[in-house]
Amino acid sequence: MSSGLLKSGTRGTSQQQIRATRLLAFEQQQQQQQQQQQQQQPPLLPLRGPRWSLQVGHQCLSSGCADLSCCLCKHNESRRCKTDLKAKYVTRDYLRSNCGAGLLLALVDESGQRCSQQLPGWKLQVCVLDAKRYKELNPGNAPLGFDALSPCILDKALLRWEAGSETAVVSLPLEYGQVCLNELQCFSISGEHRPGKACDYRLAFWIENQLGIAPQVSEPFTVVCLRSRAAVKSEVPLADEPVGRLEGIGEQAVATLKTLGQQLSHGSGLPLHLASIEKVGQFCELIELAKQNSHLEKQLLPLFKKADWKKATQHAAIAVSPDFRPRVWWCPDSSSGSSSSGSSSSGRLGLLFRCENAVVQIQRPFAWVHRPPSVGLGPSGPDELRPFIHPGQQEQQAMALAAQDWDTPGHGSWGVYWKDTTDPLAQGGSSSSSSSTAG
Ligand SMILES: [Zn+2]
Ligand SMILES: [Zn+2]
């Protein structure tokens, strides 16, 4: 259900630029679609044919792919979203997906084709449902009509659009059958009534005065009050975040980890730098260590609830570290038929790119790299680098191909350009392969 609404192409030097280019591409595509449809359809027959339905999605802005084993995106905290909404928000947060995109509501016809008509006066309405009541009423999450939904509607001012005031129902004009909800804020039912309690919501969407179009319901999500901000877990935890950001690590576990050295008996094998664990990165190290040292693991496990420990280790497994290693895109090898790993008689030519927090700066290549061919069984000579400041025509052409390649599964001939064999980021990619002998 997520993304789905649109794919896009090029990337910018920063997240904003990525967004800008994607939005531009998106708008251009929209215009093209509109033009095409206007040419195909007689303009004066509005809404006779299509039977519209409402579709919920978002236009994913993430720069990383969804493949958890991808070594290029392993430390990118912006991975392709699997859902349209995050699981948890703090009151007043904008209801956006993990990549930062707002929900996109769009009318589609029976064949899934997006609406291209102007539909003056048509309005999308949004309100908040009590997710618990909804679940009781509709455990299978079957499509419900408006009347069936109405007992779940929360008649409280829980939404706000842009700078407007808080309201129970937000009403927005549809433009060409769609509206992007990037300015929609949601509130918890205020602390006075349910102090500290999290509120479980869903959003309901419908088109005003169009009873023929079935309402849609979002995925469930939780909104917590400001005081519980610290309890909000990270979607993708960062190595230098507090360990409490991990699923399953509550206040008590945080306290236990902070004094871990004192909790374990002498000779547990716990290294000194893990005697007090406060960061996600340290916790990851502890897990790795416990995997290799059953004695340590045996002492460790009774300190935590089994289910919580499992949740925490699973969540920690996707933690990311700052990754600034340059990336290389190897040019297609024209002289030899072989693909990514092939090297021709003249060696290989590649383009080097900067990388910030595992986000490839695809508009900022900084050097050509030439890897000489290997001689016999021996290693090839050292790489030759030819740096440049501004990409010229040749570089622009290569960049376009590189960008295309990035969007293919496995990222084509892209790779990490970093030779250090003790590179900690290259370790532990697959569960058993590395023999981590650092220090
Ligand atoms: Zn997304
Ligand atoms: Zn990837």
Short mmCIF file of C-alpha atoms and ligand atoms in Angstrom, two decimals, residues 2-3 58-62 78-84 97-101, ligand 1:
data_model
loop_
_atom_site.label_atom_id
_atom_site.label_comp_id
_atom_site.label_asym_id
_atom_site.label_seq_id
_atom_site.Cartn_x
_atom_site.Cartn_y
_atom_site.Cartn_z
CA SER A 2 2.89 2.35 0.71
CA SER A 3 4.63 4.38 -1.95
CA HIS A 58 2.69 8.53 -0.14
CA GLN A 59 5.38 9.43 -2.59
CA CYS A 60 8.41 7.95 -0.90
CA LEU A 61 11.33 10.38 -0.55
CA SER A 62 13.83 7.94 0.89
CA SER A 78 16.07 6.70 5.22
CA ARG A 79 15.09 3.36 3.77
CA ARG A 80 12.18 2.83 1.43
CA CYS A 81 9.07 2.99 3.67
CA LYS A 82 7.03 -0.14 4.20
CA THR A 83 4.09 1.80 5.62
CA ASP A 84 2.55 5.18 4.91
CA SER A 97 5.73 8.91 6.75
CA ASN A 98 9.18 7.91 7.94
CA CYS A 99 10.83 9.44 4.86
CA GLY A 100 9.19 12.80 5.56
CA ALA A 101 6.54 12.67 2.85
ZN ZN B 1 8.53 6.91 2.30
#
